Amino acid sequence: MTTPIVVGVDGSESAVTAAGWAAEEAARHRLPLKLVHAYLLPTLGYPDIVLTAHEVHQALREQGRQWLDQAAAAARAAAPGVEVETSVVIDRPAAALIAESRDARLVVLGSRGLGGFTGLLAGSVSVAVSAHAGCPVAVIRGPVPTSGPVVVGVDGSPVGEGAVAFAFEEASSRGVPLTAVIAWKDFLVDSVYGSRVTVDWAYVEDEQRRLLAERLAGWQEKYPDVAVQRVVVRERPARALVDLARDAQLLVVGTHGLGGFAGMLLGSTSQALIHHAPCPLAVVRPKR
C-alpha cells in the first residue's frame, strides 16, 4: 500500500495553501494525497438556540466537507494528476493527524488557521504534531517560494541523520542545490565569564567543519546529483537558519540535537522555526 501525504484542513487560507504545496510534493514523489478535517462535538449546550446534537453534528460535518472540497480544488489545480482523498473524522485535530501520520510519508499543516489545526502564530497543534508524529511534518508559512535551495540544519547528532536524509531526497527530487548548515555558539560567549576564558575559536570551527563533513559524506555519495554548499557559522542555530533560509524553498531540521535534554520531544530550535521560518519547514523525527 502506497503511503500518502496527509494535509490537515481547517477552512483557513493557510490550509488551502498547504494543500496546494502538498499536492506538488505528492506529484514529485508519485504519492496519493489525503486531506483530513477533524472536529469535536461541543460538550456544552447552547441555551440561546434550539439545536439537537444531531443537527450540530450534521452542521459541523457539512462545514468540514465544504472546507475539504475547497482544499481539494486547490490541490488538483496545483497538481492535476495527483490522486486526492478526503476524510472527515470526529477527534481532536492533533490526535487525528498523529494517528494519520503512522501510515503517511509526510503530514502537512498551514501555519495560521481558524483555531482548529493551526492557530495563533503557528499553533499548539503544529507543535504537538511535530513532536509526536510518526513521520516528518511540514509547516507551510506564508507564500510558497518556487525557487531557491533546500536548507538543512545539521546538529551533529545521530538522531539528526533523518533530517539530512530527508533534505537530500527533497533537493534531488526538486533538482536544486542543498545548503547544509551547522551553527554553534558556546554559552560562554554571551555570559559575563566569556572574557575570562581563552577559547581557540579557529580550532572549534575546524572541528565543526569536520563534523559537518562526516555527517554529509555518505549522503553526497548516494545523491551525486545534488550540489552541496557547506556553511559553518558561529551563531545561534535558529537565528542562523532563519537568515540562510530567506531565499530557500524548503528548510529541514530535526526535532532535537546535541543540546536537547534526554527525552525532549521537540527542541528549542525546531520550536522557534515552527513559528518563524521564512519558508516551508519540515521537522523530521528520528526513526523509532
PDB file of C-alpha atoms in Angstrom:
ATOM      1  CA  MET A   1       0.000   0.000   0.000  1.00  0.00           C
ATOM      2  CA  THR A   2       1.392   3.406  -1.015  1.00  0.00           C
ATOM      3  CA  THR A   3       1.864   5.816   1.874  1.00  0.00           C
ATOM      4  CA  PRO A   4       0.055   9.123   1.311  1.00  0.00           C
ATOM      5  CA  ILE A   5       0.924  12.692   2.085  1.00  0.00           C
ATOM      6  CA  VAL A   6      -1.617  13.917   4.653  1.00  0.00           C
ATOM      7  CA  VAL A   7      -2.845  17.507   4.962  1.00  0.00           C
ATOM      8  CA  GLY A   8      -4.725  18.992   7.913  1.00  0.00           C
ATOM      9  CA  VAL A   9      -7.619  21.123   6.649  1.00  0.00           C
ATOM     10  CA  ASP A  10      -9.453  23.619   8.870  1.00  0.00           C
ATOM     11  CA  GLY A  11     -11.014  26.101   6.433  1.00  0.00           C
ATOM     12  CA  SER A  12      -8.234  28.665   6.666  1.00  0.00           C
ATOM     13  CA  GLU A  13      -6.417  30.230   3.727  1.00  0.00           C
ATOM     14  CA  SER A  14      -3.213  28.792   5.151  1.00  0.00           C
ATOM     15  CA  ALA A  15      -4.628  25.262   4.959  1.00  0.00           C
ATOM     16  CA  VAL A  16      -5.596  25.777   1.314  1.00  0.00           C
ATOM     17  CA  THR A  17      -2.040  26.928   0.559  1.00  0.00           C
ATOM     18  CA  ALA A  18      -0.738  23.852   2.399  1.00  0.00           C
ATOM     19  CA  ALA A  19      -2.959  21.592   0.272  1.00  0.00           C
ATOM     20  CA  GLY A  20      -1.532  23.054  -2.937  1.00  0.00           C
ATOM     21  CA  TRP A  21       2.046  22.687  -1.673  1.00  0.00           C
ATOM     22  CA  ALA A  22       1.394  19.115  -0.559  1.00  0.00           C
ATOM     23  CA  ALA A  23      -0.145  18.222  -3.942  1.00  0.00           C
ATOM     24  CA  GLU A  24       3.032  19.306  -5.734  1.00  0.00           C
ATOM     25  CA  GLU A  25       5.059  17.298  -3.220  1.00  0.00           C
ATOM     26  CA  ALA A  26       2.847  14.262  -3.869  1.00  0.00           C
ATOM     27  CA  ALA A  27       3.305  14.662  -7.628  1.00  0.00           C
ATOM     28  CA  ARG A  28       7.106  14.764  -7.279  1.00  0.00           C
ATOM     29  CA  HIS A  29       7.133  11.559  -5.254  1.00  0.00           C
ATOM     30  CA  ARG A  30       4.236   9.869  -7.107  1.00  0.00           C
ATOM     31  CA  LEU A  31       2.156   9.529  -3.969  1.00  0.00           C
ATOM     32  CA  PRO A  32      -1.548   9.979  -3.227  1.00  0.00           C
ATOM     33  CA  LEU A  33      -2.805  12.924  -1.202  1.00  0.00           C
ATOM     34  CA  LYS A  34      -5.159  12.641   1.769  1.00  0.00           C
ATOM     35  CA  LEU A  35      -6.950  15.730   3.096  1.00  0.00           C
ATOM     36  CA  VAL A  36      -8.228  15.396   6.665  1.00  0.00           C
ATOM     37  CA  HIS A  37     -10.592  17.576   8.672  1.00  0.00           C
ATOM     38  CA  ALA A  38     -11.174  16.758  12.343  1.00  0.00           C
ATOM     39  CA  TYR A  39     -13.726  18.214  14.727  1.00  0.00           C
ATOM     40  CA  LEU A  40     -15.160  17.535  18.167  1.00  0.00           C
ATOM     41  CA  LEU A  41     -18.805  17.770  19.126  1.00  0.00           C
ATOM     42  CA  PRO A  42     -19.414  20.537  21.689  1.00  0.00           C
ATOM     43  CA  THR A  43     -19.568  19.252  25.259  1.00  0.00           C
ATOM     44  CA  LEU A  44     -21.745  22.166  26.390  1.00  0.00           C
ATOM     45  CA  GLY A  45     -25.219  23.009  25.158  1.00  0.00           C
ATOM     46  CA  TYR A  46     -26.440  26.190  23.519  1.00  0.00           C
ATOM     47  CA  PRO A  47     -29.038  27.751  25.871  1.00  0.00           C
ATOM     48  CA  ASP A  48     -29.986  30.565  23.485  1.00  0.00           C
ATOM     49  CA  ILE A  49     -30.767  28.442  20.415  1.00  0.00           C
ATOM     50  CA  VAL A  50     -32.681  25.276  19.802  1.00  0.00           C
ATOM     51  CA  LEU A  51     -30.425  22.686  18.188  1.00  0.00           C
ATOM     52  CA  THR A  52     -30.229  18.961  18.713  1.00  0.00           C
ATOM     53  CA  ALA A  53     -26.948  17.106  18.991  1.00  0.00           C
ATOM     54  CA  HIS A  54     -27.693  15.513  15.627  1.00  0.00           C
ATOM     55  CA  GLU A  55     -28.154  18.907  13.973  1.00  0.00           C
ATOM     56  CA  VAL A  56     -24.912  20.226  15.441  1.00  0.00           C
ATOM     57  CA  HIS A  57     -23.108  17.111  14.248  1.00  0.00           C
ATOM     58  CA  GLN A  58     -24.548  17.456  10.745  1.00  0.00           C
ATOM     59  CA  ALA A  59     -23.660  21.160  10.561  1.00  0.00           C
ATOM     60  CA  LEU A  60     -20.066  20.583  11.656  1.00  0.00           C
ATOM     61  CA  ARG A  61     -19.664  17.681   9.255  1.00  0.00           C
ATOM     62  CA  GLU A  62     -21.102  19.654   6.344  1.00  0.00           C
ATOM     63  CA  GLN A  63     -18.827  22.603   7.104  1.00  0.00           C
ATOM     64  CA  GLY A  64     -15.853  20.235   7.160  1.00  0.00           C
ATOM     65  CA  ARG A  65     -16.880  18.785   3.804  1.00  0.00           C
ATOM     66  CA  GLN A  66     -17.059  22.243   2.272  1.00  0.00           C
ATOM     67  CA  TRP A  67     -13.583  23.103   3.549  1.00  0.00           C
ATOM     68  CA  LEU A  68     -12.231  19.810   2.214  1.00  0.00           C
ATOM     69  CA  ASP A  69     -13.773  20.480  -1.201  1.00  0.00           C
ATOM     70  CA  GLN A  70     -12.079  23.876  -1.270  1.00  0.00           C
ATOM     71  CA  ALA A  71      -8.707  22.372  -0.349  1.00  0.00           C
ATOM     72  CA  ALA A  72      -9.155  19.532  -2.860  1.00  0.00           C
ATOM     73  CA  ALA A  73      -9.809  22.051  -5.642  1.00  0.00           C
ATOM     74  CA  ALA A  74      -6.567  23.857  -4.756  1.00  0.00           C
ATOM     75  CA  ALA A  75      -4.679  20.548  -4.712  1.00  0.00           C
ATOM     76  CA  ARG A  76      -5.987  19.466  -8.112  1.00  0.00           C
ATOM     77  CA  ALA A  77      -5.185  22.865  -9.595  1.00  0.00           C
ATOM     78  CA  ALA A  78      -1.612  22.636  -8.315  1.00  0.00           C
ATOM     79  CA  ALA A  79      -1.084  19.017  -9.427  1.00  0.00           C
ATOM     80  CA  PRO A  80      -3.892  17.772 -11.717  1.00  0.00           C
ATOM     81  CA  GLY A  81      -2.665  14.178 -11.881  1.00  0.00           C
ATOM     82  CA  VAL A  82      -2.493  13.531  -8.141  1.00  0.00           C
ATOM     83  CA  GLU A  83      -4.981  11.165  -6.522  1.00  0.00           C
ATOM     84  CA  VAL A  84      -6.896  13.085  -3.819  1.00  0.00           C
ATOM     85  CA  GLU A  85      -8.846  11.515  -0.955  1.00  0.00           C
ATOM     86  CA  THR A  86     -10.812  13.461   1.671  1.00  0.00           C
ATOM     87  CA  SER A  87     -11.784  12.423   5.175  1.00  0.00           C
ATOM     88  CA  VAL A  88     -13.853  13.944   7.992  1.00  0.00           C
ATOM     89  CA  VAL A  89     -13.226  12.486  11.434  1.00  0.00           C
ATOM     90  CA  ILE A  90     -14.546  13.152  14.925  1.00  0.00           C
ATOM     91  CA  ASP A  91     -11.452  13.638  17.052  1.00  0.00           C
ATOM     92  CA  ARG A  92      -9.097  16.263  18.428  1.00  0.00           C
ATOM     93  CA  PRO A  93      -7.191  17.747  15.469  1.00  0.00           C
ATOM     94  CA  ALA A  94      -3.719  16.920  16.825  1.00  0.00           C
ATOM     95  CA  ALA A  95      -4.722  13.379  17.762  1.00  0.00           C
ATOM     96  CA  ALA A  96      -6.290  12.814  14.333  1.00  0.00           C
ATOM     97  CA  LEU A  97      -3.159  13.910  12.484  1.00  0.00           C
ATOM     98  CA  ILE A  98      -0.815  11.973  14.750  1.00  0.00           C
ATOM     99  CA  ALA A  99      -2.904   8.859  14.065  1.00  0.00           C
ATOM    100  CA  GLU A 100      -2.773   9.527  10.313  1.00  0.00           C
ATOM    101  CA  SER A 101       0.997  10.062  10.476  1.00  0.00           C
ATOM    102  CA  ARG A 102       1.633   6.439  11.371  1.00  0.00           C
ATOM    103  CA  ASP A 103       0.882   5.410   7.783  1.00  0.00           C
ATOM    104  CA  ALA A 104       1.956   8.603   5.991  1.00  0.00           C
ATOM    105  CA  ARG A 105       5.137   9.799   4.314  1.00  0.00           C
ATOM    106  CA  LEU A 106       4.539  13.383   5.405  1.00  0.00           C
ATOM    107  CA  VAL A 107       1.959  15.424   7.332  1.00  0.00           C
ATOM    108  CA  VAL A 108       1.429  18.977   6.093  1.00  0.00           C
ATOM    109  CA  LEU A 109      -0.075  21.858   8.075  1.00  0.00           C
ATOM    110  CA  GLY A 110      -0.722  25.513   7.409  1.00  0.00           C
ATOM    111  CA  SER A 111       0.866  27.961   9.808  1.00  0.00           C
ATOM    112  CA  ARG A 112      -2.220  30.018  10.633  1.00  0.00           C
ATOM    113  CA  GLY A 113      -5.689  28.598  10.992  1.00  0.00           C
ATOM    114  CA  LEU A 114      -9.124  29.179  12.398  1.00  0.00           C
ATOM    115  CA  GLY A 115      -8.269  27.738  15.787  1.00  0.00           C
ATOM    116  CA  GLY A 116      -8.525  24.117  14.613  1.00  0.00           C
ATOM    117  CA  PHE A 117      -5.421  22.545  13.137  1.00  0.00           C
ATOM    118  CA  THR A 118      -3.360  25.735  13.362  1.00  0.00           C
ATOM    119  CA  GLY A 119      -3.984  28.822  15.430  1.00  0.00           C
ATOM    120  CA  LEU A 120      -2.126  31.755  16.899  1.00  0.00           C
ATOM    121  CA  LEU A 121       1.389  32.279  15.500  1.00  0.00           C
ATOM    122  CA  ALA A 122       1.761  28.674  14.478  1.00  0.00           C
ATOM    123  CA  GLY A 123      -0.439  26.896  16.963  1.00  0.00           C
ATOM    124  CA  SER A 124      -0.229  24.299  19.676  1.00  0.00           C
ATOM    125  CA  VAL A 125      -1.395  21.658  17.212  1.00  0.00           C
ATOM    126  CA  SER A 126       1.573  22.280  14.903  1.00  0.00           C
ATOM    127  CA  VAL A 127       3.947  21.883  17.829  1.00  0.00           C
ATOM    128  CA  ALA A 128       2.155  18.783  19.146  1.00  0.00           C
ATOM    129  CA  VAL A 129       2.053  17.048  15.772  1.00  0.00           C
ATOM    130  CA  SER A 130       5.702  17.899  15.053  1.00  0.00           C
ATOM    131  CA  ALA A 131       6.689  16.444  18.425  1.00  0.00           C
ATOM    132  CA  HIS A 132       4.670  13.228  18.234  1.00  0.00           C
ATOM    133  CA  ALA A 133       4.091  12.370  14.562  1.00  0.00           C
ATOM    134  CA  GLY A 134       5.309   9.082  13.182  1.00  0.00           C
ATOM    135  CA  CYS A 135       6.617  10.776  10.022  1.00  0.00           C
ATOM    136  CA  PRO A 136       8.087  14.158   9.043  1.00  0.00           C
ATOM    137  CA  VAL A 137       5.827  17.191   9.453  1.00  0.00           C
ATOM    138  CA  ALA A 138       5.819  20.198   7.130  1.00  0.00           C
ATOM    139  CA  VAL A 139       4.543  23.585   8.303  1.00  0.00           C
ATOM    140  CA  ILE A 140       3.764  25.927   5.407  1.00  0.00           C
ATOM    141  CA  ARG A 141       4.313  29.572   6.256  1.00  0.00           C
ATOM    142  CA  GLY A 142       3.254  32.452   4.010  1.00  0.00           C
ATOM    143  CA  PRO A 143       3.598  32.457   0.210  1.00  0.00           C
ATOM    144  CA  VAL A 144       5.252  29.328  -1.153  1.00  0.00           C
ATOM    145  CA  PRO A 145       8.559  30.023  -2.963  1.00  0.00           C
ATOM    146  CA  THR A 146       9.135  28.248  -6.265  1.00  0.00           C
ATOM    147  CA  SER A 147      12.910  28.659  -6.450  1.00  0.00           C
ATOM    148  CA  GLY A 148      15.925  28.521  -4.190  1.00  0.00           C
ATOM    149  CA  PRO A 149      17.819  25.701  -2.476  1.00  0.00           C
ATOM    150  CA  VAL A 150      16.825  23.267   0.229  1.00  0.00           C
ATOM    151  CA  VAL A 151      18.462  24.238   3.535  1.00  0.00           C
ATOM    152  CA  VAL A 152      19.118  21.674   6.263  1.00  0.00           C
ATOM    153  CA  GLY A 153      20.248  22.267   9.815  1.00  0.00           C
ATOM    154  CA  VAL A 154      22.886  19.705  10.791  1.00  0.00           C
ATOM    155  CA  ASP A 155      23.229  19.363  14.552  1.00  0.00           C
ATOM    156  CA  GLY A 156      25.983  16.751  14.597  1.00  0.00           C
ATOM    157  CA  SER A 157      23.894  14.206  16.479  1.00  0.00           C
ATOM    158  CA  PRO A 158      22.982  10.689  15.288  1.00  0.00           C
ATOM    159  CA  VAL A 159      19.258  11.477  15.681  1.00  0.00           C
ATOM    160  CA  GLY A 160      19.675  14.272  13.149  1.00  0.00           C
ATOM    161  CA  GLU A 161      20.519  11.776  10.405  1.00  0.00           C
ATOM    162  CA  GLY A 162      16.865  11.604   9.374  1.00  0.00           C
ATOM    163  CA  ALA A 163      16.746  15.324   8.665  1.00  0.00           C
ATOM    164  CA  VAL A 164      19.847  15.086   6.463  1.00  0.00           C
ATOM    165  CA  ALA A 165      18.384  12.129   4.567  1.00  0.00           C
ATOM    166  CA  PHE A 166      15.072  13.907   4.042  1.00  0.00           C
ATOM    167  CA  ALA A 167      16.820  17.079   2.850  1.00  0.00           C
ATOM    168  CA  PHE A 168      18.961  15.249   0.294  1.00  0.00           C
ATOM    169  CA  GLU A 169      15.927  13.430  -1.088  1.00  0.00           C
ATOM    170  CA  GLU A 170      13.983  16.676  -1.377  1.00  0.00           C
ATOM    171  CA  ALA A 171      16.845  18.521  -3.065  1.00  0.00           C
ATOM    172  CA  SER A 172      17.280  15.656  -5.529  1.00  0.00           C
ATOM    173  CA  SER A 173      13.573  15.411  -6.382  1.00  0.00           C
ATOM    174  CA  ARG A 174      13.371  19.185  -6.888  1.00  0.00           C
ATOM    175  CA  GLY A 175      16.619  19.403  -8.846  1.00  0.00           C
ATOM    176  CA  VAL A 176      18.053  22.137  -6.626  1.00  0.00           C
ATOM    177  CA  PRO A 177      21.216  22.578  -4.522  1.00  0.00           C
ATOM    178  CA  LEU A 178      21.386  21.775  -0.825  1.00  0.00           C
ATOM    179  CA  THR A 179      22.760  24.159   1.771  1.00  0.00           C
ATOM    180  CA  ALA A 180      23.940  22.214   4.827  1.00  0.00           C
ATOM    181  CA  VAL A 181      24.348  24.373   7.915  1.00  0.00           C
ATOM    182  CA  ILE A 182      25.996  23.658  11.235  1.00  0.00           C
ATOM    183  CA  ALA A 183      25.627  26.554  13.679  1.00  0.00           C
ATOM    184  CA  TRP A 184      27.206  26.735  17.099  1.00  0.00           C
ATOM    185  CA  LYS A 185      27.510  29.281  19.842  1.00  0.00           C
ATOM    186  CA  ASP A 186      29.016  28.441  23.203  1.00  0.00           C
ATOM    187  CA  PHE A 187      27.101  29.706  26.229  1.00  0.00           C
ATOM    188  CA  LEU A 188      30.256  31.442  27.461  1.00  0.00           C
ATOM    189  CA  VAL A 189      30.176  33.846  24.535  1.00  0.00           C
ATOM    190  CA  ASP A 190      27.183  35.685  25.905  1.00  0.00           C
ATOM    191  CA  SER A 191      27.994  35.344  29.590  1.00  0.00           C
ATOM    192  CA  VAL A 192      29.845  37.653  31.981  1.00  0.00           C
ATOM    193  CA  TYR A 193      32.509  34.948  32.228  1.00  0.00           C
ATOM    194  CA  GLY A 194      33.217  34.852  28.498  1.00  0.00           C
ATOM    195  CA  SER A 195      36.040  37.396  28.664  1.00  0.00           C
ATOM    196  CA  ARG A 196      37.820  35.308  31.330  1.00  0.00           C
ATOM    197  CA  VAL A 197      38.047  32.172  29.198  1.00  0.00           C
ATOM    198  CA  THR A 198      40.532  31.708  26.386  1.00  0.00           C
ATOM    199  CA  VAL A 199      38.969  29.735  23.537  1.00  0.00           C
ATOM    200  CA  ASP A 200      40.706  28.688  20.341  1.00  0.00           C
ATOM    201  CA  TRP A 201      37.809  29.592  18.045  1.00  0.00           C
ATOM    202  CA  ALA A 202      39.733  28.528  14.935  1.00  0.00           C
ATOM    203  CA  TYR A 203      40.093  25.038  16.407  1.00  0.00           C
ATOM    204  CA  VAL A 204      36.394  24.899  17.322  1.00  0.00           C
ATOM    205  CA  GLU A 205      35.418  25.959  13.806  1.00  0.00           C
ATOM    206  CA  ASP A 206      37.693  23.324  12.269  1.00  0.00           C
ATOM    207  CA  GLU A 207      36.070  20.682  14.464  1.00  0.00           C
ATOM    208  CA  GLN A 208      32.619  21.810  13.347  1.00  0.00           C
ATOM    209  CA  ARG A 209      33.668  21.623   9.695  1.00  0.00           C
ATOM    210  CA  ARG A 210      34.992  18.100  10.268  1.00  0.00           C
ATOM    211  CA  LEU A 211      31.739  17.087  11.960  1.00  0.00           C
ATOM    212  CA  LEU A 212      29.677  18.527   9.105  1.00  0.00           C
ATOM    213  CA  ALA A 213      31.767  16.684   6.531  1.00  0.00           C
ATOM    214  CA  GLU A 214      31.279  13.415   8.425  1.00  0.00           C
ATOM    215  CA  ARG A 215      27.505  13.846   8.566  1.00  0.00           C
ATOM    216  CA  LEU A 216      27.283  14.575   4.835  1.00  0.00           C
ATOM    217  CA  ALA A 217      29.803  12.097   3.419  1.00  0.00           C
ATOM    218  CA  GLY A 218      27.589   9.077   2.813  1.00  0.00           C
ATOM    219  CA  TRP A 219      24.673  11.148   1.574  1.00  0.00           C
ATOM    220  CA  GLN A 220      26.721  13.005  -1.013  1.00  0.00           C
ATOM    221  CA  GLU A 221      27.734   9.628  -2.432  1.00  0.00           C
ATOM    222  CA  LYS A 222      24.108   8.474  -2.527  1.00  0.00           C
ATOM    223  CA  TYR A 223      22.905  11.689  -4.199  1.00  0.00           C
ATOM    224  CA  PRO A 224      25.741  12.734  -6.555  1.00  0.00           C
ATOM    225  CA  ASP A 225      23.274  14.918  -8.488  1.00  0.00           C
ATOM    226  CA  VAL A 226      22.870  17.274  -5.518  1.00  0.00           C
ATOM    227  CA  ALA A 227      25.305  20.189  -5.321  1.00  0.00           C
ATOM    228  CA  VAL A 228      26.076  20.849  -1.655  1.00  0.00           C
ATOM    229  CA  GLN A 229      27.144  24.102  -0.058  1.00  0.00           C
ATOM    230  CA  ARG A 230      28.568  23.666   3.437  1.00  0.00           C
ATOM    231  CA  VAL A 231      28.083  26.513   5.896  1.00  0.00           C
ATOM    232  CA  VAL A 232      29.678  26.650   9.338  1.00  0.00           C
ATOM    233  CA  VAL A 233      28.607  29.687  11.321  1.00  0.00           C
ATOM    234  CA  ARG A 234      29.179  30.878  14.891  1.00  0.00           C
ATOM    235  CA  GLU A 235      25.603  31.846  15.685  1.00  0.00           C
ATOM    236  CA  ARG A 236      22.558  30.508  17.464  1.00  0.00           C
ATOM    237  CA  PRO A 237      21.105  27.746  15.264  1.00  0.00           C
ATOM    238  CA  ALA A 238      17.568  29.160  14.950  1.00  0.00           C
ATOM    239  CA  ARG A 239      18.804  32.627  14.023  1.00  0.00           C
ATOM    240  CA  ALA A 240      21.332  31.284  11.531  1.00  0.00           C
ATOM    241  CA  LEU A 241      18.771  29.041   9.840  1.00  0.00           C
ATOM    242  CA  VAL A 242      16.188  31.825   9.567  1.00  0.00           C
ATOM    243  CA  ASP A 243      18.761  34.050   7.864  1.00  0.00           C
ATOM    244  CA  LEU A 244      20.011  31.358   5.482  1.00  0.00           C
ATOM    245  CA  ALA A 245      16.520  30.148   4.553  1.00  0.00           C
ATOM    246  CA  ARG A 246      15.178  33.534   3.424  1.00  0.00           C
ATOM    247  CA  ASP A 247      15.796  32.613  -0.219  1.00  0.00           C
ATOM    248  CA  ALA A 248      15.153  28.876   0.193  1.00  0.00           C
ATOM    249  CA  GLN A 249      12.164  26.835  -0.946  1.00  0.00           C
ATOM    250  CA  LEU A 250      12.374  24.406   1.981  1.00  0.00           C
ATOM    251  CA  LEU A 251      14.056  24.335   5.393  1.00  0.00           C
ATOM    252  CA  VAL A 252      14.646  20.969   7.084  1.00  0.00           C
ATOM    253  CA  VAL A 253      15.505  20.363  10.755  1.00  0.00           C
ATOM    254  CA  GLY A 254      15.458  17.519  13.232  1.00  0.00           C
ATOM    255  CA  THR A 255      13.350  17.540  16.357  1.00  0.00           C
ATOM    256  CA  HIS A 256      16.275  17.957  18.747  1.00  0.00           C
ATOM    257  CA  GLY A 257      20.021  17.589  18.739  1.00  0.00           C
ATOM    258  CA  LEU A 258      23.062  17.549  20.973  1.00  0.00           C
ATOM    259  CA  GLY A 259      21.792  20.434  23.042  1.00  0.00           C
ATOM    260  CA  GLY A 260      18.470  18.789  23.886  1.00  0.00           C
ATOM    261  CA  PHE A 261      17.619  17.215  27.202  1.00  0.00           C
ATOM    262  CA  ALA A 262      17.132  13.459  27.326  1.00  0.00           C
ATOM    263  CA  GLY A 263      13.531  12.629  26.484  1.00  0.00           C
ATOM    264  CA  MET A 264      12.827  16.016  24.938  1.00  0.00           C
ATOM    265  CA  LEU A 265      10.425  15.572  22.020  1.00  0.00           C
ATOM    266  CA  LEU A 266      10.920  18.949  20.364  1.00  0.00           C
ATOM    267  CA  GLY A 267      13.971  21.133  20.854  1.00  0.00           C
ATOM    268  CA  SER A 268      14.139  24.899  21.159  1.00  0.00           C
ATOM    269  CA  THR A 269      15.485  25.365  17.622  1.00  0.00           C
ATOM    270  CA  SER A 270      12.718  23.391  15.914  1.00  0.00           C
ATOM    271  CA  GLN A 271      10.074  25.067  18.083  1.00  0.00           C
ATOM    272  CA  ALA A 272      11.403  28.520  17.195  1.00  0.00           C
ATOM    273  CA  LEU A 273      11.449  27.689  13.488  1.00  0.00           C
ATOM    274  CA  ILE A 274       7.852  26.405  13.541  1.00  0.00           C
ATOM    275  CA  HIS A 275       6.909  29.961  14.482  1.00  0.00           C
ATOM    276  CA  HIS A 276       9.452  31.969  12.485  1.00  0.00           C
ATOM    277  CA  ALA A 277      10.763  30.023   9.474  1.00  0.00           C
ATOM    278  CA  PRO A 278      10.721  32.260   6.365  1.00  0.00           C
ATOM    279  CA  CYS A 279       9.783  29.358   4.057  1.00  0.00           C
ATOM    280  CA  PRO A 280       8.100  25.926   4.308  1.00  0.00           C
ATOM    281  CA  LEU A 281       9.627  23.975   7.192  1.00  0.00           C
ATOM    282  CA  ALA A 282       9.999  20.199   7.520  1.00  0.00           C
ATOM    283  CA  VAL A 283      10.572  18.789  11.006  1.00  0.00           C
ATOM    284  CA  VAL A 284      11.945  15.255  10.921  1.00  0.00           C
ATOM    285  CA  ARG A 285      11.789  12.980  13.949  1.00  0.00           C
ATOM    286  CA  PRO A 286      14.351  10.186  14.389  1.00  0.00           C
ATOM    287  CA  LYS A 287      13.133   6.764  13.337  1.00  0.00           C
ATOM    288  CA  ARG A 288      11.926   4.598  16.196  1.00  0.00           C
TER     289      ARG A 288
END
